[in-house]
Coordinates of C-alpha atoms and ligand atoms in Angstrom, one line a residue:
M1 CA 0.2 -0.1 -0.2
A2 CA 1.9 3.6 -1.1
P3 CA 2.3 5.4 2.2
V4 CA -0.1 7.9 1.7
E5 CA -2.8 5.6 1.8
V6 CA -1.8 4.2 5.0
K7 CA -2.0 7.9 6.1
K8 CA -5.6 8.3 4.8
I9 CA -6.0 4.9 7.0
R10 CA -3.9 5.7 9.7
G11 CA -6.1 8.8 10.0
K12 CA -9.5 7.9 9.3
A13 CA -8.8 4.8 12.4
R14 CA -7.4 7.6 14.1
S15 CA -10.8 9.9 14.1
V16 CA -13.6 6.7 14.1
Q17 CA -11.3 6.0 17.5
R18 CA -12.1 10.0 18.4
A19 CA -15.5 9.9 17.6
M20 CA -16.3 6.5 19.4
T21 CA -13.8 7.6 23.5
M22 CA -17.1 11.0 22.7
M23 CA -19.0 8.7 22.7
L24 CA -17.6 6.4 25.3
H25 CA -17.8 9.8 27.5
D26 CA -21.4 10.8 26.2
Q27 CA -22.9 7.7 27.5
N28 CA -21.2 6.5 30.6
L29 CA -21.2 9.7 32.0
G30 CA -20.3 7.4 35.3
S31 CA -21.8 8.3 38.6
E32 CA -20.0 11.9 40.4
L33 CA -17.7 9.9 43.8
G34 CA -17.9 11.5 46.6
H35 CA -16.4 9.2 49.0
I36 CA -12.9 7.6 48.0
V37 CA -10.6 5.0 49.6
C38 CA -8.0 3.6 50.0
I39 CA -6.9 0.0 51.4
G40 CA -3.4 0.3 52.5
A41 CA -1.2 2.7 53.8
G42 CA 2.3 1.7 51.6
Y43 CA 3.7 3.9 49.4
V44 CA 1.7 3.2 46.8
G45 CA -2.2 3.9 48.4
G46 CA -0.6 7.0 51.1
P47 CA 0.7 9.4 47.7
T48 CA -1.8 8.7 45.5
C49 CA -4.6 9.0 47.6
S50 CA -3.2 12.3 49.2
V51 CA -2.8 13.3 46.0
I52 CA -6.4 12.2 44.6
A53 CA -7.4 14.8 47.9
F54 CA -5.4 17.5 47.3
K55 CA -6.6 18.4 43.8
C56 CA -9.8 16.9 44.1
P57 CA -12.1 18.8 47.9
H58 CA -15.3 18.0 46.6
I59 CA -14.5 14.5 47.7
Q60 CA -13.6 13.0 50.8
V61 CA -10.4 10.2 50.5
T62 CA -10.7 7.7 54.0
I63 CA -6.6 6.7 53.4
V64 CA -7.2 2.8 56.0
D65 CA -5.2 0.3 57.0
L66 CA -4.8 -2.0 59.3
N67 CA -1.7 -1.8 60.7
Q68 CA -1.6 1.2 64.2
A69 CA 2.0 2.1 63.7
R70 CA 1.8 2.9 60.2
I71 CA -1.4 5.2 60.4
D72 CA -0.1 6.7 64.0
A73 CA 2.6 8.1 61.4
W74 CA 0.8 8.8 58.4
N75 CA -1.3 11.2 61.7
D76 CA 1.7 12.5 63.1
P77 CA 1.1 16.5 64.7
E78 CA 4.9 16.9 63.5
F79 CA 4.1 15.5 60.0
N80 CA 6.9 12.6 60.1
L81 CA 5.1 10.0 57.6
P82 CA 5.6 6.9 57.6
I83 CA 7.0 7.6 53.3
Y84 CA 9.7 9.7 53.1
E85 CA 8.6 10.9 49.1
P86 CA 9.4 14.6 48.0
G87 CA 6.8 17.9 48.3
L88 CA 4.9 14.9 49.8
V89 CA 4.7 16.8 53.0
D90 CA 3.7 19.6 51.4
V91 CA 0.0 17.5 50.3
V92 CA -0.7 16.3 53.6
K93 CA 0.0 18.7 55.0
A94 CA -3.1 20.9 52.9
C95 CA -5.8 18.6 53.6
R96 CA -5.2 16.3 56.2
G97 CA -8.6 16.4 58.2
R98 CA -10.0 19.1 55.7
N99 CA -11.2 15.7 53.0
L100 CA -8.4 13.5 53.6
F101 CA -8.3 10.5 57.2
F102 CA -5.8 8.5 58.1
S103 CA -7.6 5.9 59.9
T104 CA -7.2 1.7 60.6
E105 CA -10.8 1.5 61.5
V106 CA -11.2 -0.3 58.1
D107 CA -14.7 -2.1 58.5
K108 CA -16.5 1.6 58.4
G109 CA -14.2 3.0 55.7
I110 CA -15.2 0.2 53.4
A111 CA -19.3 0.7 54.5
E112 CA -18.4 4.7 53.9
A113 CA -16.9 4.2 50.5
D114 CA -18.3 4.5 46.7
L115 CA -15.2 3.7 45.0
I116 CA -12.8 1.7 46.9
F117 CA -8.5 1.5 46.4
V118 CA -7.6 -1.7 47.0
S119 CA -4.0 -0.9 47.7
V120 CA -2.5 -4.0 49.8
N121 CA 1.0 -5.8 49.7
T122 CA 1.4 -8.5 47.6
P123 CA 4.7 -10.0 48.2
T124 CA 6.8 -12.9 46.9
K125 CA 5.5 -16.3 47.2
K126 CA 8.3 -17.7 49.3
S127 CA 7.3 -21.3 49.5
G128 CA 3.9 -23.1 47.9
L129 CA 3.6 -23.2 44.1
G130 CA 5.6 -20.8 42.3
A131 CA 7.5 -19.8 45.1
G132 CA 9.9 -17.7 44.5
F133 CA 8.2 -15.7 41.2
A134 CA 4.8 -15.6 41.9
A135 CA 2.9 -13.0 43.7
D136 CA 1.1 -13.5 47.6
L137 CA -2.3 -11.9 46.2
N138 CA -3.8 -13.5 50.4
Y139 CA -4.2 -9.6 51.3
I140 CA -5.9 -9.0 47.9
E141 CA -8.2 -12.0 49.2
L142 CA -8.1 -11.2 52.7
A143 CA -8.8 -7.1 51.4
T144 CA -11.4 -8.7 49.0
R145 CA -13.4 -10.6 51.5
R146 CA -13.9 -7.8 53.5
I147 CA -14.7 -5.7 51.1
A148 CA -18.0 -8.1 50.3
E149 CA -18.3 -8.7 53.7
V150 CA -19.0 -4.8 54.8
S151 CA -20.2 -3.8 52.0
T152 CA -24.0 -2.8 52.3
S153 CA -23.8 -0.5 49.5
S154 CA -23.4 -1.7 45.5
K155 CA -19.5 0.2 45.4
I156 CA -16.7 0.5 42.2
V157 CA -13.3 -1.6 43.4
V158 CA -10.1 -0.7 41.8
E159 CA -7.1 -3.0 42.0
K160 CA -4.0 -0.8 42.6
S161 CA -1.5 -2.8 43.5
T162 CA 0.1 -4.5 40.5
V163 CA -1.1 -8.0 39.7
P164 CA -1.2 -10.8 38.0
C165 CA -3.1 -10.7 34.9
R166 CA -6.4 -11.8 35.5
T167 CA -6.8 -11.1 39.4
A168 CA -9.8 -9.3 38.4
E169 CA -11.2 -12.1 37.9
S170 CA -11.1 -13.7 41.4
M171 CA -11.6 -10.4 43.5
R172 CA -15.0 -10.2 40.5
T173 CA -15.7 -13.9 41.7
I174 CA -15.4 -13.2 45.6
L175 CA -17.7 -10.3 45.8
E176 CA -20.0 -11.9 44.4
A177 CA -20.0 -14.9 46.0
N178 CA -20.6 -13.4 48.9
A179 CA -22.1 -10.6 48.3
K180 CA -25.6 -9.3 50.3
P181 CA -29.0 -8.3 48.1
G182 CA -28.5 -5.3 45.8
C183 CA -25.1 -5.1 46.5
N184 CA -23.3 -4.5 42.8
F185 CA -19.0 -4.3 42.6
D186 CA -17.9 -2.5 39.6
I187 CA -14.3 -3.5 39.4
L188 CA -11.8 -2.1 38.0
S189 CA -8.0 -2.3 37.3
N190 CA -5.7 1.2 37.6
P191 CA -1.9 0.4 37.6
E192 CA 0.3 3.2 39.2
F193 CA 3.4 3.9 37.2
L194 CA 4.7 6.2 39.6
A195 CA 8.5 5.5 40.8
E196 CA 9.4 6.7 44.2
G197 CA 11.6 9.9 45.0
T198 CA 9.7 11.5 42.1
A199 CA 6.1 10.2 43.4
I200 CA 4.0 13.3 43.7
E201 CA 5.6 14.6 40.4
D202 CA 4.4 11.4 39.3
L203 CA 1.4 11.7 40.3
F204 CA 0.4 16.3 39.4
A205 CA 1.3 15.0 35.7
P206 CA 1.2 11.3 34.9
D207 CA 2.6 10.9 31.0
R208 CA -0.7 8.7 31.1
V209 CA -3.9 6.9 33.4
L210 CA -4.8 3.6 32.3
I211 CA -8.1 2.5 33.9
G212 CA -8.7 -0.7 33.0
S213 CA -12.7 -2.1 32.5
L214 CA -14.8 -5.2 31.6
Q215 CA -17.0 -3.9 28.2
T216 CA -20.1 -3.9 29.4
A217 CA -22.0 -0.7 30.3
S218 CA -22.0 -0.2 33.3
G219 CA -17.9 -1.5 33.1
K220 CA -17.8 1.4 31.0
S221 CA -19.8 4.1 33.7
A222 CA -17.8 2.7 36.1
C223 CA -14.4 3.6 34.7
E224 CA -15.8 7.1 33.4
S225 CA -16.5 8.0 37.3
L226 CA -12.9 7.3 37.7
A227 CA -11.9 9.2 34.9
N228 CA -13.8 11.7 35.7
V229 CA -12.2 12.5 39.0
Y230 CA -8.7 12.6 37.9
A231 CA -10.4 15.0 34.8
N232 CA -9.6 17.4 38.3
W233 CA -6.0 17.8 36.6
I234 CA -5.3 15.7 34.1
P235 CA -5.6 16.2 30.8
R236 CA -8.6 13.8 29.1
D237 CA -6.7 12.7 26.6
R238 CA -4.3 11.1 29.2
I239 CA -6.2 9.0 30.5
L240 CA -6.5 5.7 28.1
S241 CA -9.4 2.7 29.0
V242 CA -9.2 0.0 27.8
G243 CA -9.7 -3.6 28.9
L244 CA -9.1 -4.7 32.1
W245 CA -6.7 -7.7 31.0
S246 CA -4.5 -5.2 28.7
S247 CA -4.3 -2.9 32.2
E248 CA -3.7 -5.4 34.3
L249 CA -0.7 -6.7 32.1
S250 CA 0.2 -3.2 30.7
K251 CA 2.1 -2.5 34.0
L252 CA 4.1 -6.3 34.2
A253 CA 4.7 -4.9 30.4
A254 CA 5.8 -2.2 31.2
N255 CA 7.8 -2.5 34.1
A256 CA 9.9 -5.8 33.0
M257 CA 10.6 -2.8 29.1
L258 CA 12.3 -0.4 31.6
A259 CA 14.0 -3.4 34.1
Q260 CA 15.0 -4.3 30.5
R261 CA 17.0 -1.6 29.5
I262 CA 19.2 -0.9 33.0
S263 CA 19.9 -4.9 32.3
S264 CA 20.8 -4.3 28.3
V265 CA 23.2 -1.2 29.4
N266 CA 24.7 -3.1 32.7
A267 CA 25.0 -5.6 29.8
L268 CA 26.6 -3.6 27.8
S269 CA 28.5 -1.7 31.0
A270 CA 30.6 -4.8 31.1
V271 CA 31.5 -5.0 27.3
C272 CA 33.2 -1.4 28.4
E273 CA 34.7 -1.6 30.9
A274 CA 36.9 -5.0 29.4
T275 CA 37.2 -2.3 25.6
G276 CA 37.7 0.8 27.0
A277 CA 35.1 2.2 26.1
N278 CA 32.8 4.5 28.0
I279 CA 29.2 3.0 29.3
D280 CA 28.3 6.9 29.9
E281 CA 29.3 7.9 25.6
V282 CA 26.9 5.0 24.9
A283 CA 24.5 5.3 26.8
Y284 CA 24.0 9.1 25.4
A285 CA 24.8 7.4 21.0
I286 CA 22.0 5.2 21.9
G287 CA 19.9 7.8 23.5
K288 CA 19.7 10.0 21.5
D289 CA 17.6 7.4 18.6
S290 CA 15.2 9.3 19.7
R291 CA 13.1 5.3 18.3
L292 CA 15.2 4.8 21.9
G293 CA 15.2 7.3 24.1
S294 CA 17.5 8.2 26.7
K295 CA 15.8 7.9 29.2
F296 CA 16.6 4.8 31.3
L297 CA 20.0 4.0 29.8
K298 CA 22.8 4.9 33.5
A299 CA 24.2 1.6 34.7
S300 CA 24.6 0.9 37.4
V301 CA 25.5 -1.6 40.7
G302 CA 22.5 -3.0 39.5
F303 CA 18.0 -2.5 40.1
G304 CA 16.6 -2.3 43.4
G305 CA 13.0 -2.2 44.7
S306 CA 9.8 -3.2 45.1
C307 CA 8.4 -3.7 41.2
F308 CA 11.4 -3.6 38.8
Q309 CA 12.4 -8.0 39.8
K310 CA 9.1 -8.6 41.5
D311 CA 7.0 -7.4 38.1
I312 CA 9.3 -9.6 35.7
L313 CA 9.3 -12.2 38.0
N314 CA 6.0 -12.4 38.4
L315 CA 5.4 -11.7 34.1
V316 CA 7.8 -15.4 34.4
Y317 CA 5.6 -17.2 35.8
L318 CA 2.5 -16.5 34.1
C319 CA 4.6 -17.1 30.9
E320 CA 5.2 -20.6 32.2
S321 CA 1.6 -21.6 33.4
L322 CA 0.9 -20.3 29.3
H323 CA 3.4 -23.1 28.7
L324 CA 5.4 -20.3 26.8
P325 CA 8.8 -21.9 28.4
A326 CA 11.0 -19.5 26.3
V327 CA 9.2 -16.3 26.3
A328 CA 9.7 -17.0 29.6
K329 CA 13.4 -17.8 30.0
Y330 CA 14.2 -14.3 28.0
W331 CA 12.6 -12.5 30.3
H332 CA 14.1 -14.8 33.1
A333 CA 17.8 -13.6 31.9
V334 CA 16.8 -9.9 32.9
V335 CA 16.6 -10.4 36.0
E336 CA 19.6 -13.0 36.6
M337 CA 21.1 -10.3 33.6
N338 CA 21.1 -8.4 37.7
E339 CA 21.5 -10.5 39.8
H340 CA 24.8 -10.8 37.7
Q341 CA 26.3 -6.7 37.4
K342 CA 25.4 -6.9 41.4
D343 CA 28.1 -9.9 41.7
R344 CA 30.7 -8.7 38.8
F345 CA 30.6 -4.8 40.7
S346 CA 31.7 -6.5 44.2
K347 CA 33.8 -9.1 43.0
K348 CA 35.5 -6.4 41.0
V349 CA 35.7 -4.5 44.3
V350 CA 38.0 -7.6 45.7
D351 CA 40.5 -8.4 41.9
T352 CA 41.7 -4.6 42.5
M353 CA 42.2 -4.5 46.1
F354 CA 44.8 -7.5 46.2
N355 CA 42.4 -10.1 45.9
T356 CA 40.8 -9.9 49.4
I357 CA 39.1 -7.3 51.8
T358 CA 39.8 -9.7 54.7
G359 CA 39.9 -6.8 57.6
K360 CA 39.8 -4.7 56.1
K361 CA 37.1 -1.3 56.2
I362 CA 34.4 -1.0 53.2
A363 CA 32.9 3.0 53.6
V364 CA 29.4 1.7 51.6
L365 CA 27.8 5.3 50.5
G366 CA 23.9 4.8 49.8
F367 CA 22.0 2.1 51.4
A368 CA 17.5 2.7 49.2
F369 CA 17.7 0.9 46.5
K370 CA 17.8 4.9 44.6
K371 CA 17.9 8.4 46.3
D372 CA 15.5 10.3 47.6
T373 CA 13.9 7.1 49.0
G374 CA 14.4 6.0 51.9
D375 CA 12.9 3.1 50.6
T376 CA 15.8 -0.2 50.2
R377 CA 13.3 -2.9 49.3
E378 CA 15.3 -5.5 46.6
S379 CA 18.4 -2.7 47.4
A380 CA 21.3 -3.0 45.5
A381 CA 23.0 -2.7 48.4
I382 CA 22.1 -4.7 50.2
T383 CA 24.0 -7.0 48.0
L384 CA 26.7 -5.8 47.9
V385 CA 26.9 -5.9 51.7
N386 CA 26.5 -9.4 51.8
H387 CA 29.2 -9.9 49.8
F388 CA 31.7 -7.9 51.9
R389 CA 30.7 -9.5 54.8
A390 CA 31.1 -12.8 53.3
E391 CA 35.3 -12.1 52.5
R392 CA 35.3 -10.6 56.5
A393 CA 35.1 -6.7 55.7
H394 CA 33.8 -5.0 57.6
V395 CA 32.2 -2.0 56.6
S396 CA 30.9 1.2 56.9
I397 CA 27.3 2.2 56.0
Y398 CA 25.5 6.0 55.5
D399 CA 23.2 7.3 53.7
P400 CA 20.7 9.6 54.8
E401 CA 17.1 8.3 54.9
V402 CA 17.5 5.3 55.3
T403 CA 17.7 4.6 59.8
E404 CA 19.9 1.7 61.4
S405 CA 16.8 0.3 62.0
T406 CA 15.9 -0.9 58.6
I407 CA 19.8 -1.4 57.5
M408 CA 19.9 -3.8 60.3
L409 CA 16.3 -5.8 59.6
D410 CA 18.3 -6.5 56.1
L411 CA 20.5 -7.0 56.6
T412 CA 19.0 -9.7 59.2
N413 CA 17.4 -10.8 56.4
Y414 CA 14.0 -10.5 59.1
G415 CA 15.8 -11.6 61.7
E416 CA 16.6 -14.5 60.7
I417 CA 20.5 -14.2 60.8
P418 CA 21.5 -13.1 64.4
A419 CA 21.9 -9.1 65.4
E420 CA 25.6 -9.8 66.9
S421 CA 27.0 -11.4 64.2
V422 CA 26.0 -8.4 61.9
Q423 CA 27.1 -6.0 64.3
K424 CA 30.1 -7.5 64.6
N425 CA 31.3 -6.4 60.8
V426 CA 28.7 -3.3 60.3
K427 CA 28.9 -0.1 61.4
V428 CA 26.0 2.9 60.8
A429 CA 27.6 6.4 60.2
K430 CA 25.8 9.5 61.0
T431 CA 27.3 10.7 58.0
A432 CA 29.2 9.7 54.9
E433 CA 32.9 11.8 56.7
D434 CA 32.2 9.2 59.7
A435 CA 32.0 6.7 57.2
C436 CA 34.7 7.3 55.3
Y437 CA 37.6 8.1 58.3
G438 CA 39.8 5.7 58.7
S439 CA 38.2 3.4 55.0
N440 CA 40.4 1.3 52.6
A441 CA 38.0 1.2 50.3
V442 CA 34.9 3.7 49.2
V443 CA 31.9 2.1 47.0
I444 CA 28.3 4.8 45.8
A445 CA 25.8 2.2 45.9
T446 CA 23.4 5.1 46.0
E447 CA 22.8 8.5 43.8
W448 CA 22.5 10.3 46.1
D449 CA 22.8 14.2 45.8
E450 CA 24.8 14.4 48.5
F451 CA 27.9 12.4 47.1
K452 CA 28.4 14.0 44.5
T453 CA 29.3 17.2 45.9
L454 CA 31.6 16.0 49.2
D455 CA 35.0 17.4 51.0
W456 CA 36.9 14.6 48.0
Q457 CA 40.6 15.5 50.1
K458 CA 39.0 15.8 53.8
I459 CA 37.7 11.9 52.9
Y460 CA 40.9 11.1 50.9
D461 CA 43.2 12.8 53.6
S462 CA 41.8 10.2 56.3
M463 CA 41.9 7.3 54.8
D464 CA 44.4 4.0 54.0
K465 CA 46.9 4.3 51.5
P466 CA 46.3 3.6 48.1
A467 CA 42.5 4.9 48.7
F468 CA 40.2 3.4 46.4
V469 CA 36.6 4.0 45.2
F470 CA 34.4 2.4 43.5
D471 CA 31.5 4.5 41.9
G472 CA 28.6 1.6 41.6
R473 CA 26.1 4.8 40.5
L474 CA 28.6 6.7 37.4
I475 CA 28.5 10.4 39.0
L476 CA 31.9 11.1 40.2
D477 CA 33.7 13.3 38.6
R478 CA 35.7 10.8 38.1
E479 CA 39.2 12.3 36.7
A480 CA 39.3 14.9 39.8
L481 CA 39.1 11.5 42.3
I482 CA 42.2 10.3 40.6
K483 CA 44.4 14.1 40.0
I484 CA 43.2 13.8 44.5
G485 CA 45.1 10.4 44.6
F486 CA 42.6 8.1 44.1
K487 CA 42.3 4.7 42.7
V488 CA 39.1 5.0 40.8
T489 CA 36.6 2.4 39.4
T490 CA 33.0 3.4 37.5
I491 CA 31.2 1.1 36.6
G492 CA 31.2 0.7 32.5
T493 CA 33.9 2.8 32.4
G494 CA 37.3 0.7 31.5
A495 CA 40.7 2.4 33.5
L496 CA 42.4 5.2 32.0
Ligands
UDX501 C1 9.6 1.6 39.2 C2 8.3 2.6 37.6 O1 9.7 3.1 37.2 C3 7.0 2.7 37.8 O2 6.6 2.5 36.6 C4 6.8 1.7 39.0 O3 4.8 2.1 39.0 C5 7.2 0.6 40.3 O4 8.8 1.0 39.7 P1 11.1 2.5 41.3 O5 10.5 1.0 41.5 O6 10.4 3.7 42.3 O7 9.7 2.4 39.8 O8 12.0 3.5 40.8 P2 13.1 3.6 39.4 O9 13.2 4.8 38.4 O10 12.2 2.7 38.3 O11 14.3 2.2 39.4 C6 14.2 0.7 39.3 C7 15.7 1.2 39.6 O12 16.3 1.0 38.9 C8 16.7 2.1 41.1 O13 17.6 0.9 41.2 C9 17.1 2.4 40.1 O14 18.5 3.0 41.1 C10 17.0 2.1 39.1 N1 17.3 2.5 37.8 C11 17.2 3.7 36.9 C12 19.4 2.4 37.3 O15 20.3 1.7 37.7 N2 19.5 3.1 35.9 C13 18.3 3.4 35.1 O16 18.7 4.7 33.8 C14 16.9 3.8 36.0
ADP502 P1 2.7 -0.9 48.3 O1 4.6 -0.7 47.9 O2 2.3 -2.0 47.1 O3 2.5 0.0 49.2 P2 3.7 -1.5 50.9 O4 3.4 -2.6 52.1 O5 3.7 0.0 51.7 O6 2.2 -1.9 49.7 O7 1.5 -1.4 52.1 C1 0.5 -2.0 51.7 C2 -0.2 -1.8 52.5 O8 -1.2 -2.6 52.7 C3 0.3 -2.2 54.7 O9 0.9 -0.3 55.4 C4 -0.3 -2.9 54.8 O10 -0.5 -3.5 56.8 C5 -2.2 -3.1 54.1 N1 -2.7 -3.8 54.0 C6 -2.2 -5.1 53.8 N2 -3.8 -5.8 54.1 C7 -4.6 -5.0 54.3 C8 -6.0 -5.6 54.0 N3 -7.1 -6.6 54.9 N4 -6.9 -4.4 55.6 C9 -6.0 -3.3 55.6 N5 -4.7 -3.0 55.4 C10 -4.2 -3.6 54.6

């Protein structure tokens, strides 16, 4: 077909799609929502629903959680909130007590709501079928059963947590089997695409909001009701309505594609180190191709966070369940490359320090899985410190937002390893300078901005010589450090 014809057809298809979207909006005005409840006051539910309250002063938003300590922290008079997220505290300050409430009264919240976000945790299963891969849907199921039990009126129930494809079907079955007479439930999937550290920015101006619904009149109307909420601050053309299963799969797919880019660039970082090429330059050149784009091409010690690994393993499990072993193997390789990158980096530290770090002091700067968050879930720093401990090095850790108790929980694997054995060779420092004092090497594990502006000359003077720096995040000025006298190893950069 000639390109002109293709263009014409595409243009026509677009106007048909536009007309259909408008019809959908005309026919399904959706109901006005007066009261929204969010079950789960975690990293997802807390910021998301706080922003909804902030942007929609006419809607009452209640965030409920079974965890009393977490709710107390959300209600803290000094606004010491349970999670650190730039901009979050201002949002909560503006609307807490006005139209935003935090409570442990889960049943009351459910009973009063028109729309319920289910934003509970979905950790990877530790045992049983699919252990290590599949998501543990126990919390989702318990919350769903509670909704059915407590509701005395019809509700829209929204899956917010990242769930495997077709979870909404299980939720619908549970709700329908247990609903009181006259109570109807519409299920929507509305995955979040926010990244920690930029959650508020992402919520204020998202690239897109995705809402999946059953393509029935009632499903479409529920979808429109939720779209109307977001339309209070997000342009309509960024609010996408799709089928339920597409919405669920899109979330896993988006994270898998993003993580795949990091594993690809990390795989290339090894080639750069071996050839003398520079990964930042290679990434720059690749990113100039607008078909690929410049984001998510930063080489690192490996990706972490609560989503990427979990979601890819979920996808792997889904592929296996669908009898697609080659596809499962392909996606699994993205996670394997991430493990390889962490191992490769720790090995590089040992090799560079004359093949032994036993008894040496290593300062690890950064423990969060990325900057601007205190979250350490799946952080590469945990793997690095465990490797250093296994080599019997002394490790001194500093992170501006991660508390000592969180670090200890991670390193003891939540109490599985005795704290005394970890404390024998791990210390948590109050400042970066303290962590580096008297050390043989500094390892940058998280890309906190403050590490760029440390007084590196002063740090060098306080260290044992030769003083090594291992930049696992490509944030330091390599030449400047070499000039001071450091032996510098940068991920993805061959020796100078
Ligand atoms: C991710 C997705 O970005 C978000 O859309 C989804 O909703 C949840 O999962 P998050 O885990 O908060 O968000 O952080 P993200 O910024 O994606 O970073 C994940 C990990 O990848 C971090 O450890 C980060 O340091 C690492 N990363 C990211 C790189 O190593 N290189 C990059 O170029 C980008
Ligand atoms: P995420 O990163 O997905 O937001 P979190 O673990 O940070 O996950 O938060 C999930 C929250 O959901 C936790 O605070 C947990 O206490 C809460 N939760 C889990 N199940 C229920 C339930 N049935 N009712 C109320 N809260 C729940």
